PDB file of C-alpha atoms in Angstrom:
ATOM      1  CA  UNK U   1    -139.626 -54.129 -32.552  1.00 69.00           C
ATOM      2  CA  UNK U   2    -140.554 -56.406 -35.506  1.00 75.00           C
ATOM      3  CA  UNK U   3    -140.808 -53.915 -38.171  1.00 78.00           C
ATOM      4  CA  UNK U   4    -137.265 -53.105 -36.917  1.00 82.00           C
ATOM      5  CA  UNK U   5    -135.890 -56.449 -37.158  1.00 82.00           C
ATOM      6  CA  UNK U   6    -137.698 -56.649 -40.749  1.00 84.00           C
ATOM      7  CA  UNK U   7    -135.861 -53.373 -41.716  1.00 87.00           C
ATOM      8  CA  UNK U   8    -133.061 -54.139 -40.459  1.00 87.00           C
ATOM      9  CA  UNK U   9    -133.665 -57.925 -43.130  1.00 86.00           C
ATOM     10  CA  UNK U  10    -134.483 -56.105 -45.539  1.00 90.00           C
ATOM     11  CA  UNK U  11    -131.019 -53.647 -45.829  1.00 91.00           C
ATOM     12  CA  UNK U  12    -129.126 -56.463 -44.733  1.00 89.00           C
ATOM     13  CA  UNK U  13    -130.335 -58.309 -48.688  1.00 89.00           C
ATOM     14  CA  UNK U  14    -129.565 -55.503 -51.128  1.00 91.00           C
ATOM     15  CA  UNK U  15    -126.495 -54.841 -52.514  1.00 92.00           C
ATOM     16  CA  UNK U  16    -123.941 -51.939 -51.809  1.00 92.00           C
ATOM     17  CA  UNK U  17    -125.896 -49.526 -54.880  1.00 93.00           C
ATOM     18  CA  UNK U  18    -129.190 -49.971 -53.646  1.00 94.00           C
ATOM     19  CA  UNK U  19    -128.192 -48.945 -49.834  1.00 95.00           C
ATOM     20  CA  UNK U  20    -126.894 -45.820 -51.476  1.00 94.00           C
ATOM     21  CA  UNK U  21    -130.439 -45.136 -53.280  1.00 95.00           C
ATOM     22  CA  UNK U  22    -132.191 -45.649 -50.265  1.00 95.00           C
ATOM     23  CA  UNK U  23    -129.846 -43.266 -48.830  1.00 95.00           C
ATOM     24  CA  UNK U  24    -130.238 -40.964 -51.024  1.00 94.00           C
ATOM     25  CA  UNK U  25    -133.940 -41.128 -51.343  1.00 96.00           C
ATOM     26  CA  UNK U  26    -133.664 -40.394 -47.385  1.00 95.00           C
ATOM     27  CA  UNK U  27    -131.480 -37.984 -47.824  1.00 95.00           C
ATOM     28  CA  UNK U  28    -133.736 -36.121 -50.921  1.00 95.00           C
ATOM     29  CA  UNK U  29    -137.137 -36.172 -47.838  1.00 95.00           C
ATOM     30  CA  UNK U  30    -135.110 -34.994 -45.702  1.00 94.00           C
ATOM     31  CA  UNK U  31    -134.090 -31.688 -47.898  1.00 92.00           C
ATOM     32  CA  UNK U  32    -137.222 -31.851 -49.131  1.00 92.00           C
ATOM     33  CA  UNK U  33    -139.228 -31.570 -45.714  1.00 92.00           C
ATOM     34  CA  UNK U  34    -136.676 -28.920 -44.158  1.00 89.00           C
ATOM     35  CA  UNK U  35    -137.220 -26.522 -47.070  1.00 89.00           C
ATOM     36  CA  UNK U  36    -140.946 -27.034 -46.125  1.00 89.00           C
ATOM     37  CA  UNK U  37    -140.583 -26.178 -42.512  1.00 87.00           C
ATOM     38  CA  UNK U  38    -138.407 -22.966 -43.057  1.00 82.00           C
ATOM     39  CA  UNK U  39    -135.002 -22.690 -41.786  1.00 75.00           C
ATOM     40  CA  UNK U  40    -136.311 -21.503 -38.263  1.00 77.00           C
ATOM     41  CA  UNK U  41    -137.322 -24.872 -37.846  1.00 82.00           C
ATOM     42  CA  UNK U  42    -134.162 -27.427 -37.764  1.00 82.00           C
ATOM     43  CA  UNK U  43    -134.900 -31.034 -39.086  1.00 87.00           C
ATOM     44  CA  UNK U  44    -130.807 -31.516 -39.425  1.00 85.00           C
ATOM     45  CA  UNK U  45    -130.836 -34.288 -37.095  1.00 90.00           C
ATOM     46  CA  UNK U  46    -132.742 -36.842 -39.480  1.00 94.00           C
ATOM     47  CA  UNK U  47    -130.161 -36.565 -41.252  1.00 94.00           C
ATOM     48  CA  UNK U  48    -128.335 -39.167 -39.830  1.00 94.00           C
ATOM     49  CA  UNK U  49    -130.760 -41.456 -40.677  1.00 94.00           C
ATOM     50  CA  UNK U  50    -129.010 -41.842 -44.348  1.00 95.00           C
ATOM     51  CA  UNK U  51    -125.529 -41.784 -42.992  1.00 95.00           C
ATOM     52  CA  UNK U  52    -125.768 -44.956 -41.163  1.00 95.00           C
ATOM     53  CA  UNK U  53    -127.997 -46.950 -43.003  1.00 95.00           C
ATOM     54  CA  UNK U  54    -125.295 -45.988 -45.916  1.00 95.00           C
ATOM     55  CA  UNK U  55    -122.013 -46.236 -43.338  1.00 95.00           C
ATOM     56  CA  UNK U  56    -123.871 -49.385 -41.152  1.00 94.00           C
ATOM     57  CA  UNK U  57    -124.698 -51.490 -44.485  1.00 95.00           C
ATOM     58  CA  UNK U  58    -122.600 -50.470 -47.232  1.00 93.00           C
ATOM     59  CA  UNK U  59    -119.389 -49.068 -45.453  1.00 93.00           C
ATOM     60  CA  UNK U  60    -117.039 -47.003 -45.004  1.00 93.00           C
ATOM     61  CA  UNK U  61    -116.728 -44.619 -47.984  1.00 93.00           C
ATOM     62  CA  UNK U  62    -120.348 -44.917 -48.873  1.00 94.00           C
ATOM     63  CA  UNK U  63    -121.463 -43.877 -45.084  1.00 94.00           C
ATOM     64  CA  UNK U  64    -118.455 -40.474 -46.431  1.00 94.00           C
ATOM     65  CA  UNK U  65    -120.199 -40.140 -49.042  1.00 95.00           C
ATOM     66  CA  UNK U  66    -123.852 -39.716 -47.980  1.00 95.00           C
ATOM     67  CA  UNK U  67    -122.513 -37.862 -45.482  1.00 94.00           C
ATOM     68  CA  UNK U  68    -121.313 -35.469 -47.939  1.00 94.00           C
ATOM     69  CA  UNK U  69    -124.597 -35.540 -49.891  1.00 94.00           C
ATOM     70  CA  UNK U  70    -126.472 -34.472 -46.398  1.00 94.00           C
ATOM     71  CA  UNK U  71    -123.512 -31.533 -46.110  1.00 92.00           C
ATOM     72  CA  UNK U  72    -124.508 -30.094 -49.346  1.00 92.00           C
ATOM     73  CA  UNK U  73    -128.509 -30.378 -49.678  1.00 92.00           C
ATOM     74  CA  UNK U  74    -128.782 -28.765 -45.947  1.00 89.00           C
ATOM     75  CA  UNK U  75    -126.880 -26.401 -46.963  1.00 87.00           C
ATOM     76  CA  UNK U  76    -128.706 -25.772 -50.496  1.00 89.00           C
ATOM     77  CA  UNK U  77    -132.091 -25.652 -48.261  1.00 88.00           C
ATOM     78  CA  UNK U  78    -130.555 -23.447 -45.835  1.00 84.00           C
ATOM     79  CA  UNK U  79    -129.985 -20.634 -49.209  1.00 82.00           C
ATOM     80  CA  UNK U  80    -133.320 -21.777 -51.110  1.00 85.00           C
ATOM     81  CA  UNK U  81    -135.405 -21.360 -47.451  1.00 82.00           C
ATOM     82  CA  UNK U  82    -133.742 -17.271 -47.331  1.00 78.00           C
ATOM     83  CA  UNK U  83    -131.412 -17.907 -44.449  1.00 77.00           C
ATOM     84  CA  UNK U  84    -128.436 -14.856 -44.844  1.00 78.00           C
ATOM     85  CA  UNK U  85    -125.394 -15.178 -43.015  1.00 77.00           C
ATOM     86  CA  UNK U  86    -123.410 -12.318 -42.193  1.00 80.00           C
ATOM     87  CA  UNK U  87    -120.845 -12.825 -43.330  1.00 81.00           C
ATOM     88  CA  UNK U  88    -119.784 -15.315 -46.951  1.00 78.00           C
ATOM     89  CA  UNK U  89    -117.968 -16.970 -45.182  1.00 87.00           C
ATOM     90  CA  UNK U  90    -119.972 -18.486 -42.367  1.00 85.00           C
ATOM     91  CA  UNK U  91    -121.766 -20.276 -45.169  1.00 81.00           C
ATOM     92  CA  UNK U  92    -118.582 -22.726 -45.685  1.00 85.00           C
ATOM     93  CA  UNK U  93    -117.282 -22.312 -42.066  1.00 88.00           C
ATOM     94  CA  UNK U  94    -120.988 -24.142 -41.523  1.00 87.00           C
ATOM     95  CA  UNK U  95    -120.903 -26.603 -44.055  1.00 87.00           C
ATOM     96  CA  UNK U  96    -117.301 -27.411 -42.994  1.00 91.00           C
ATOM     97  CA  UNK U  97    -118.786 -28.356 -39.419  1.00 92.00           C
ATOM     98  CA  UNK U  98    -121.546 -30.093 -40.640  1.00 91.00           C
ATOM     99  CA  UNK U  99    -120.036 -32.396 -42.976  1.00 92.00           C
ATOM    100  CA  UNK U 100    -117.314 -33.040 -39.956  1.00 94.00           C
ATOM    101  CA  UNK U 101    -120.425 -34.345 -37.207  1.00 92.00           C
ATOM    102  CA  UNK U 102    -121.938 -36.199 -40.310  1.00 93.00           C
ATOM    103  CA  UNK U 103    -118.226 -38.014 -40.980  1.00 94.00           C
ATOM    104  CA  UNK U 104    -117.620 -38.069 -37.454  1.00 95.00           C
ATOM    105  CA  UNK U 105    -121.027 -40.125 -36.959  1.00 93.00           C
ATOM    106  CA  UNK U 106    -120.030 -42.138 -40.232  1.00 94.00           C
ATOM    107  CA  UNK U 107    -117.202 -43.229 -39.666  1.00 95.00           C
ATOM    108  CA  UNK U 108    -117.884 -44.111 -35.885  1.00 95.00           C
ATOM    109  CA  UNK U 109    -120.767 -46.226 -36.929  1.00 94.00           C
ATOM    110  CA  UNK U 110    -118.552 -48.554 -39.849  1.00 95.00           C
ATOM    111  CA  UNK U 111    -115.967 -48.809 -36.832  1.00 94.00           C
ATOM    112  CA  UNK U 112    -119.034 -50.302 -35.125  1.00 94.00           C
ATOM    113  CA  UNK U 113    -119.845 -52.329 -37.576  1.00 93.00           C
ATOM    114  CA  UNK U 114    -116.724 -54.130 -38.168  1.00 93.00           C
ATOM    115  CA  UNK U 115    -115.822 -54.543 -34.153  1.00 93.00           C
ATOM    116  CA  UNK U 116    -119.912 -56.423 -34.463  1.00 90.00           C
ATOM    117  CA  UNK U 117    -118.924 -58.778 -37.049  1.00 89.00           C
ATOM    118  CA  UNK U 118    -115.830 -59.821 -35.965  1.00 88.00           C
ATOM    119  CA  UNK U 119    -117.321 -60.425 -32.464  1.00 89.00           C
ATOM    120  CA  UNK U 120    -119.848 -62.225 -34.155  1.00 86.00           C
ATOM    121  CA  UNK U 121    -117.554 -64.321 -36.197  1.00 85.00           C
ATOM    122  CA  UNK U 122    -115.295 -65.146 -32.889  1.00 85.00           C
ATOM    123  CA  UNK U 123    -118.312 -66.100 -30.925  1.00 85.00           C
ATOM    124  CA  UNK U 124    -119.544 -68.715 -34.172  1.00 90.00           C
ATOM    125  CA  UNK U 125    -116.405 -69.891 -34.569  1.00 93.00           C
ATOM    126  CA  UNK U 126    -113.938 -72.334 -32.444  1.00 93.00           C
ATOM    127  CA  UNK U 127    -110.027 -70.576 -32.288  1.00 91.00           C
ATOM    128  CA  UNK U 128    -108.559 -73.740 -33.469  1.00 93.00           C
ATOM    129  CA  UNK U 129    -110.278 -75.547 -35.740  1.00 94.00           C
ATOM    130  CA  UNK U 130    -111.827 -72.884 -37.512  1.00 93.00           C
ATOM    131  CA  UNK U 131    -115.084 -74.441 -37.759  1.00 96.00           C
ATOM    132  CA  UNK U 132    -118.665 -73.379 -36.274  1.00 95.00           C
ATOM    133  CA  UNK U 133    -118.485 -73.335 -32.472  1.00 95.00           C
ATOM    134  CA  UNK U 134    -121.280 -75.827 -30.177  1.00 94.00           C
ATOM    135  CA  UNK U 135    -123.372 -72.101 -29.975  1.00 92.00           C
ATOM    136  CA  UNK U 136    -123.290 -71.395 -33.274  1.00 94.00           C
ATOM    137  CA  UNK U 137    -123.526 -75.235 -34.064  1.00 96.00           C
ATOM    138  CA  UNK U 138    -127.033 -75.310 -31.808  1.00 96.00           C
ATOM    139  CA  UNK U 139    -128.483 -72.413 -33.676  1.00 94.00           C
ATOM    140  CA  UNK U 140    -127.576 -74.018 -36.950  1.00 95.00           C
ATOM    141  CA  UNK U 141    -129.488 -77.049 -36.123  1.00 96.00           C
ATOM    142  CA  UNK U 142    -132.549 -75.184 -34.520  1.00 95.00           C
ATOM    143  CA  UNK U 143    -132.708 -73.916 -38.034  1.00 94.00           C
ATOM    144  CA  UNK U 144    -132.053 -77.058 -40.359  1.00 95.00           C
ATOM    145  CA  UNK U 145    -134.946 -78.947 -37.756  1.00 94.00           C
ATOM    146  CA  UNK U 146    -137.460 -75.914 -38.500  1.00 93.00           C
ATOM    147  CA  UNK U 147    -136.782 -75.901 -41.770  1.00 93.00           C
ATOM    148  CA  UNK U 148    -136.665 -79.392 -42.251  1.00 93.00           C
ATOM    149  CA  UNK U 149    -139.908 -79.679 -40.177  1.00 91.00           C
ATOM    150  CA  UNK U 150    -141.704 -77.394 -42.421  1.00 90.00           C
ATOM    151  CA  UNK U 151    -140.815 -78.808 -45.976  1.00 91.00           C
ATOM    152  CA  UNK U 152    -141.069 -82.507 -44.759  1.00 91.00           C
ATOM    153  CA  UNK U 153    -137.486 -83.058 -45.943  1.00 92.00           C
ATOM    154  CA  UNK U 154    -135.157 -85.485 -44.300  1.00 94.00           C
ATOM    155  CA  UNK U 155    -132.098 -83.887 -42.225  1.00 95.00           C
ATOM    156  CA  UNK U 156    -128.910 -86.113 -41.105  1.00 96.00           C
ATOM    157  CA  UNK U 157    -127.305 -85.313 -37.983  1.00 97.00           C
ATOM    158  CA  UNK U 158    -123.481 -87.115 -37.213  1.00 97.00           C
ATOM    159  CA  UNK U 159    -121.729 -86.882 -33.871  1.00 97.00           C
ATOM    160  CA  UNK U 160    -118.131 -87.562 -33.998  1.00 97.00           C
ATOM    161  CA  UNK U 161    -115.747 -88.405 -31.316  1.00 95.00           C
ATOM    162  CA  UNK U 162    -111.959 -89.443 -32.157  1.00 95.00           C
ATOM    163  CA  UNK U 163    -110.502 -92.232 -30.653  1.00 93.00           C
ATOM    164  CA  UNK U 164    -107.755 -92.797 -28.025  1.00 89.00           C
ATOM    165  CA  UNK U 165    -107.246 -88.907 -28.246  1.00 91.00           C
ATOM    166  CA  UNK U 166    -106.620 -88.647 -24.296  1.00 89.00           C
ATOM    167  CA  UNK U 167    -103.201 -91.520 -24.978  1.00 89.00           C
ATOM    168  CA  UNK U 168    -102.189 -89.132 -28.062  1.00 88.00           C
ATOM    169  CA  UNK U 169    -102.230 -85.777 -25.548  1.00 86.00           C
ATOM    170  CA  UNK U 170    -100.847 -87.668 -22.718  1.00 84.00           C
ATOM    171  CA  UNK U 171     -98.494 -89.215 -24.552  1.00 86.00           C
ATOM    172  CA  UNK U 172     -97.635 -87.061 -26.964  1.00 86.00           C
ATOM    173  CA  UNK U 173     -98.690 -83.484 -25.143  1.00 87.00           C
ATOM    174  CA  UNK U 174    -101.542 -81.168 -25.875  1.00 88.00           C
ATOM    175  CA  UNK U 175     -99.455 -79.723 -28.590  1.00 92.00           C
ATOM    176  CA  UNK U 176     -99.838 -82.560 -30.533  1.00 92.00           C
ATOM    177  CA  UNK U 177    -103.434 -82.935 -29.950  1.00 92.00           C
ATOM    178  CA  UNK U 178    -103.937 -79.600 -31.226  1.00 94.00           C
ATOM    179  CA  UNK U 179    -102.883 -80.442 -34.378  1.00 94.00           C
ATOM    180  CA  UNK U 180    -105.005 -84.106 -34.503  1.00 95.00           C
ATOM    181  CA  UNK U 181    -108.175 -81.662 -33.821  1.00 96.00           C
ATOM    182  CA  UNK U 182    -106.923 -79.207 -36.482  1.00 96.00           C
ATOM    183  CA  UNK U 183    -106.431 -81.594 -39.041  1.00 95.00           C
ATOM    184  CA  UNK U 184    -109.995 -83.428 -38.621  1.00 96.00           C
ATOM    185  CA  UNK U 185    -111.585 -79.789 -38.273  1.00 95.00           C
ATOM    186  CA  UNK U 186    -109.434 -79.075 -41.826  1.00 95.00           C
ATOM    187  CA  UNK U 187    -111.019 -82.638 -43.233  1.00 96.00           C
ATOM    188  CA  UNK U 188    -114.735 -81.858 -42.120  1.00 95.00           C
ATOM    189  CA  UNK U 189    -114.409 -78.606 -43.394  1.00 93.00           C
ATOM    190  CA  UNK U 190    -113.506 -79.360 -47.051  1.00 93.00           C
ATOM    191  CA  UNK U 191    -116.045 -82.660 -46.661  1.00 90.00           C
ATOM    192  CA  UNK U 192    -119.270 -81.072 -46.331  1.00 90.00           C
ATOM    193  CA  UNK U 193    -121.199 -78.768 -48.914  1.00 89.00           C
ATOM    194  CA  UNK U 194    -121.339 -75.314 -48.336  1.00 90.00           C
ATOM    195  CA  UNK U 195    -125.227 -75.849 -46.663  1.00 92.00           C
ATOM    196  CA  UNK U 196    -123.955 -78.274 -44.238  1.00 95.00           C
ATOM    197  CA  UNK U 197    -122.144 -77.362 -40.883  1.00 96.00           C
ATOM    198  CA  UNK U 198    -119.448 -78.671 -39.662  1.00 97.00           C
ATOM    199  CA  UNK U 199    -118.983 -78.056 -36.012  1.00 97.00           C
ATOM    200  CA  UNK U 200    -116.822 -78.463 -32.946  1.00 96.00           C
ATOM    201  CA  UNK U 201    -118.202 -79.477 -29.561  1.00 95.00           C
ATOM    202  CA  UNK U 202    -115.916 -79.283 -27.941  1.00 91.00           C
ATOM    203  CA  UNK U 203    -112.818 -81.183 -27.085  1.00 92.00           C
ATOM    204  CA  UNK U 204    -112.543 -84.285 -29.194  1.00 94.00           C
ATOM    205  CA  UNK U 205    -116.019 -83.819 -30.048  1.00 96.00           C
ATOM    206  CA  UNK U 206    -117.422 -82.784 -33.574  1.00 97.00           C
ATOM    207  CA  UNK U 207    -120.810 -82.675 -35.320  1.00 97.00           C
ATOM    208  CA  UNK U 208    -121.905 -82.412 -39.380  1.00 97.00           C
ATOM    209  CA  UNK U 209    -125.654 -81.233 -39.702  1.00 97.00           C
ATOM    210  CA  UNK U 210    -126.576 -82.273 -43.531  1.00 97.00           C
ATOM    211  CA  UNK U 211    -129.889 -80.575 -44.367  1.00 96.00           C
ATOM    212  CA  UNK U 212    -132.110 -82.239 -46.912  1.00 94.00           C
ATOM    213  CA  UNK U 213    -129.986 -85.269 -47.057  1.00 94.00           C
ATOM    214  CA  UNK U 214    -131.806 -88.962 -46.318  1.00 93.00           C
ATOM    215  CA  UNK U 215    -130.056 -92.362 -45.317  1.00 91.00           C
ATOM    216  CA  UNK U 216    -128.536 -93.058 -48.655  1.00 93.00           C
ATOM    217  CA  UNK U 217    -126.921 -89.600 -49.001  1.00 93.00           C
ATOM    218  CA  UNK U 218    -125.590 -89.931 -45.431  1.00 94.00           C
ATOM    219  CA  UNK U 219    -123.604 -92.732 -46.226  1.00 93.00           C
ATOM    220  CA  UNK U 220    -122.002 -91.073 -49.011  1.00 94.00           C
ATOM    221  CA  UNK U 221    -120.695 -88.772 -47.917  1.00 94.00           C
ATOM    222  CA  UNK U 222    -119.513 -90.654 -44.493  1.00 94.00           C
ATOM    223  CA  UNK U 223    -117.545 -92.846 -46.933  1.00 93.00           C
ATOM    224  CA  UNK U 224    -115.791 -89.960 -48.434  1.00 94.00           C
ATOM    225  CA  UNK U 225    -115.282 -88.444 -44.779  1.00 94.00           C
ATOM    226  CA  UNK U 226    -113.972 -91.233 -42.988  1.00 93.00           C
ATOM    227  CA  UNK U 227    -112.097 -91.794 -46.457  1.00 94.00           C
ATOM    228  CA  UNK U 228    -110.392 -88.978 -46.424  1.00 94.00           C
ATOM    229  CA  UNK U 229    -110.105 -88.706 -42.133  1.00 95.00           C
ATOM    230  CA  UNK U 230    -108.169 -92.550 -42.492  1.00 93.00           C
ATOM    231  CA  UNK U 231    -105.748 -90.697 -45.293  1.00 93.00           C
ATOM    232  CA  UNK U 232    -105.234 -87.774 -43.080  1.00 94.00           C
ATOM    233  CA  UNK U 233    -104.655 -89.625 -39.478  1.00 92.00           C
ATOM    234  CA  UNK U 234    -102.061 -92.279 -41.446  1.00 91.00           C
ATOM    235  CA  UNK U 235    -100.173 -89.525 -43.163  1.00 91.00           C
ATOM    236  CA  UNK U 236     -99.820 -87.425 -40.336  1.00 88.00           C
ATOM    237  CA  UNK U 237     -98.850 -90.171 -38.121  1.00 88.00           C
ATOM    238  CA  UNK U 238    -101.767 -89.959 -35.496  1.00 88.00           C
ATOM    239  CA  UNK U 239    -102.456 -92.952 -33.903  1.00 88.00           C
ATOM    240  CA  UNK U 240    -106.335 -92.208 -33.478  1.00 92.00           C
ATOM    241  CA  UNK U 241    -109.671 -93.194 -35.079  1.00 93.00           C
ATOM    242  CA  UNK U 242    -112.738 -91.939 -35.297  1.00 94.00           C
ATOM    243  CA  UNK U 243    -116.231 -93.102 -34.143  1.00 95.00           C
ATOM    244  CA  UNK U 244    -119.269 -91.377 -36.072  1.00 96.00           C
ATOM    245  CA  UNK U 245    -122.892 -92.281 -34.767  1.00 95.00           C
ATOM    246  CA  UNK U 246    -125.194 -90.938 -37.442  1.00 96.00           C
ATOM    247  CA  UNK U 247    -128.963 -90.796 -37.420  1.00 96.00           C
ATOM    248  CA  UNK U 248    -130.887 -89.160 -40.071  1.00 95.00           C
ATOM    249  CA  UNK U 249    -134.281 -87.816 -39.372  1.00 94.00           C
ATOM    250  CA  UNK U 250    -137.316 -88.800 -41.439  1.00 90.00           C
ATOM    251  CA  UNK U 251    -139.946 -86.746 -39.159  1.00 82.00           C
ATOM    252  CA  UNK U 252    -137.465 -83.667 -37.548  1.00 77.00           C
ATOM    253  CA  UNK U 253    -140.630 -83.372 -34.751  1.00 82.00           C
ATOM    254  CA  UNK U 254    -137.932 -82.878 -32.097  1.00 84.00           C
ATOM    255  CA  UNK U 255    -135.602 -80.832 -30.272  1.00 89.00           C
ATOM    256  CA  UNK U 256    -132.275 -79.671 -30.954  1.00 93.00           C
ATOM    257  CA  UNK U 257    -131.050 -81.733 -27.441  1.00 94.00           C
ATOM    258  CA  UNK U 258    -132.900 -84.882 -28.349  1.00 93.00           C
ATOM    259  CA  UNK U 259    -131.294 -84.800 -32.101  1.00 94.00           C
ATOM    260  CA  UNK U 260    -128.307 -84.685 -30.544  1.00 95.00           C
ATOM    261  CA  UNK U 261    -128.751 -86.710 -27.657  1.00 95.00           C
ATOM    262  CA  UNK U 262    -130.117 -89.376 -30.365  1.00 94.00           C
ATOM    263  CA  UNK U 263    -126.866 -89.267 -32.662  1.00 95.00           C
ATOM    264  CA  UNK U 264    -124.297 -88.685 -29.625  1.00 95.00           C
ATOM    265  CA  UNK U 265    -126.265 -91.827 -28.242  1.00 94.00           C
ATOM    266  CA  UNK U 266    -125.409 -93.683 -31.544  1.00 94.00           C
ATOM    267  CA  UNK U 267    -121.553 -92.623 -31.869  1.00 95.00           C
ATOM    268  CA  UNK U 268    -120.864 -94.524 -27.971  1.00 93.00           C
ATOM    269  CA  UNK U 269    -122.551 -97.725 -29.944  1.00 92.00           C
ATOM    270  CA  UNK U 270    -120.927 -97.566 -32.673  1.00 91.00           C
ATOM    271  CA  UNK U 271    -117.454 -97.163 -30.080  1.00 90.00           C
ATOM    272  CA  UNK U 272    -118.750 -99.575 -27.537  1.00 90.00           C
ATOM    273  CA  UNK U 273    -119.139-102.184 -30.450  1.00 88.00           C
ATOM    274  CA  UNK U 274    -115.500-101.250 -32.896  1.00 88.00           C
ATOM    275  CA  UNK U 275    -113.753 -98.168 -32.879  1.00 88.00           C
ATOM    276  CA  UNK U 276    -113.157 -96.355 -35.877  1.00 88.00           C
ATOM    277  CA  UNK U 277    -116.831 -97.262 -37.192  1.00 91.00           C
ATOM    278  CA  UNK U 278    -119.828 -95.962 -38.348  1.00 94.00           C
ATOM    279  CA  UNK U 279    -123.128 -96.501 -37.140  1.00 94.00           C
ATOM    280  CA  UNK U 280    -126.317 -95.371 -39.236  1.00 94.00           C
ATOM    281  CA  UNK U 281    -129.810 -95.495 -37.881  1.00 93.00           C
ATOM    282  CA  UNK U 282    -133.236 -94.061 -39.437  1.00 93.00           C
ATOM    283  CA  UNK U 283    -135.956 -92.498 -37.245  1.00 91.00           C
ATOM    284  CA  UNK U 284    -139.383 -91.678 -39.040  1.00 78.00           C
ATOM    285  CA  UNK U 285    -142.504 -92.541 -40.222  1.00 62.00           C
ATOM    286  CA  UNK U 286    -143.720 -96.012 -41.779  1.00 45.00           C
ATOM    287  CA  UNK U 287    -146.944 -95.354 -43.788  1.00 39.00           C
ATOM    288  CA  UNK U 288    -148.792 -94.460 -40.903  1.00 35.00           C
ATOM    289  CA  UNK U 289    -148.332 -91.194 -39.883  1.00 39.00           C
ATOM    290  CA  UNK U 290    -147.055 -90.432 -36.220  1.00 39.00           C
ATOM    291  CA  UNK U 291    -145.847 -94.169 -36.253  1.00 33.00           C
ATOM    292  CA  UNK U 292    -142.042 -94.284 -35.863  1.00 39.00           C
ATOM    293  CA  UNK U 293    -139.343 -96.894 -36.929  1.00 39.00           C
ATOM    294  CA  UNK U 294    -135.767 -97.521 -36.680  1.00 44.00           C
ATOM    295  CA  UNK U 295    -133.834 -99.308 -39.412  1.00 39.00           C
ATOM    296  CA  UNK U 296    -130.214-100.000 -38.425  1.00 40.00           C
ATOM    297  CA  UNK U 297    -127.109-100.015 -40.678  1.00 41.00           C
ATOM    298  CA  UNK U 298    -122.925-100.454 -39.164  1.00 42.00           C
ATOM    299  CA  UNK U 299    -120.243-100.080 -41.543  1.00 43.00           C
ATOM    300  CA  UNK U 300    -117.271-100.756 -39.536  1.00 39.00           C
ATOM    301  CA  UNK U 301    -113.371-100.310 -40.501  1.00 41.00           C
ATOM    302  CA  UNK U 302    -110.606-101.491 -38.908  1.00 37.00           C
ATOM    303  CA  UNK U 303    -109.359 -99.289 -35.885  1.00 36.00           C
TER     304      UNK U 303
END
């Protein structure tokens, strides 16, 4: 299984031209083996390998092209090994049938690939805000924590909660609430880097992962984010604010659940102190390895 997983990662990282080159090499190998074994021992099923690689990793038209190449290679090999047909039209008929078989296989794999990508996108994307879903957020946080631990770098996690959102829903209806969530999602998406992760965790709760970001960097990002949110809410005349808990981990030796719990706790502390505020905390080492210290800084805006 590890070998197949490694092969998948390798092929997925190749360009379309290199995928076609790999598929072409596969056709050549199968054709050569077919020639050595003769027409009495068929290895034609192995032509499906290059067709599958081209269709899955390069797309429809590369799959069709490789299917045609496989058909030609098969026919040439039969001719070279001395296979004689009772009628010349039979060779052309066999070629058409073979091409149809390879073509159908390639098109089915292409459709399956498209469906797989679409379903994966749906699983990773929140339908309303177009941010990462809760499941995708957990996967990315686990990955980013592991990288931060490996390279001994800081990582920051922000947990956001909309204030007075339930009141707005009850007063103006869920359609208005959905608009608030969509505006919040748009601001979050536009305020982070490509390497960062903005996600909707559910309801009116959001999170942002900032890899390789220390407390100073986190404060700059949050200052810009809170300004953008405040501007968007004011422009849209939404009677809501946003409380944010921000935790910078200097030693990310913890689980995803522990990291989220720490940021969630900090967010509630900010909300209890003053709605519409941002609370920062740094969790990490002093000069002695393994000794954890907390550094707390809070920045508030009027609710």
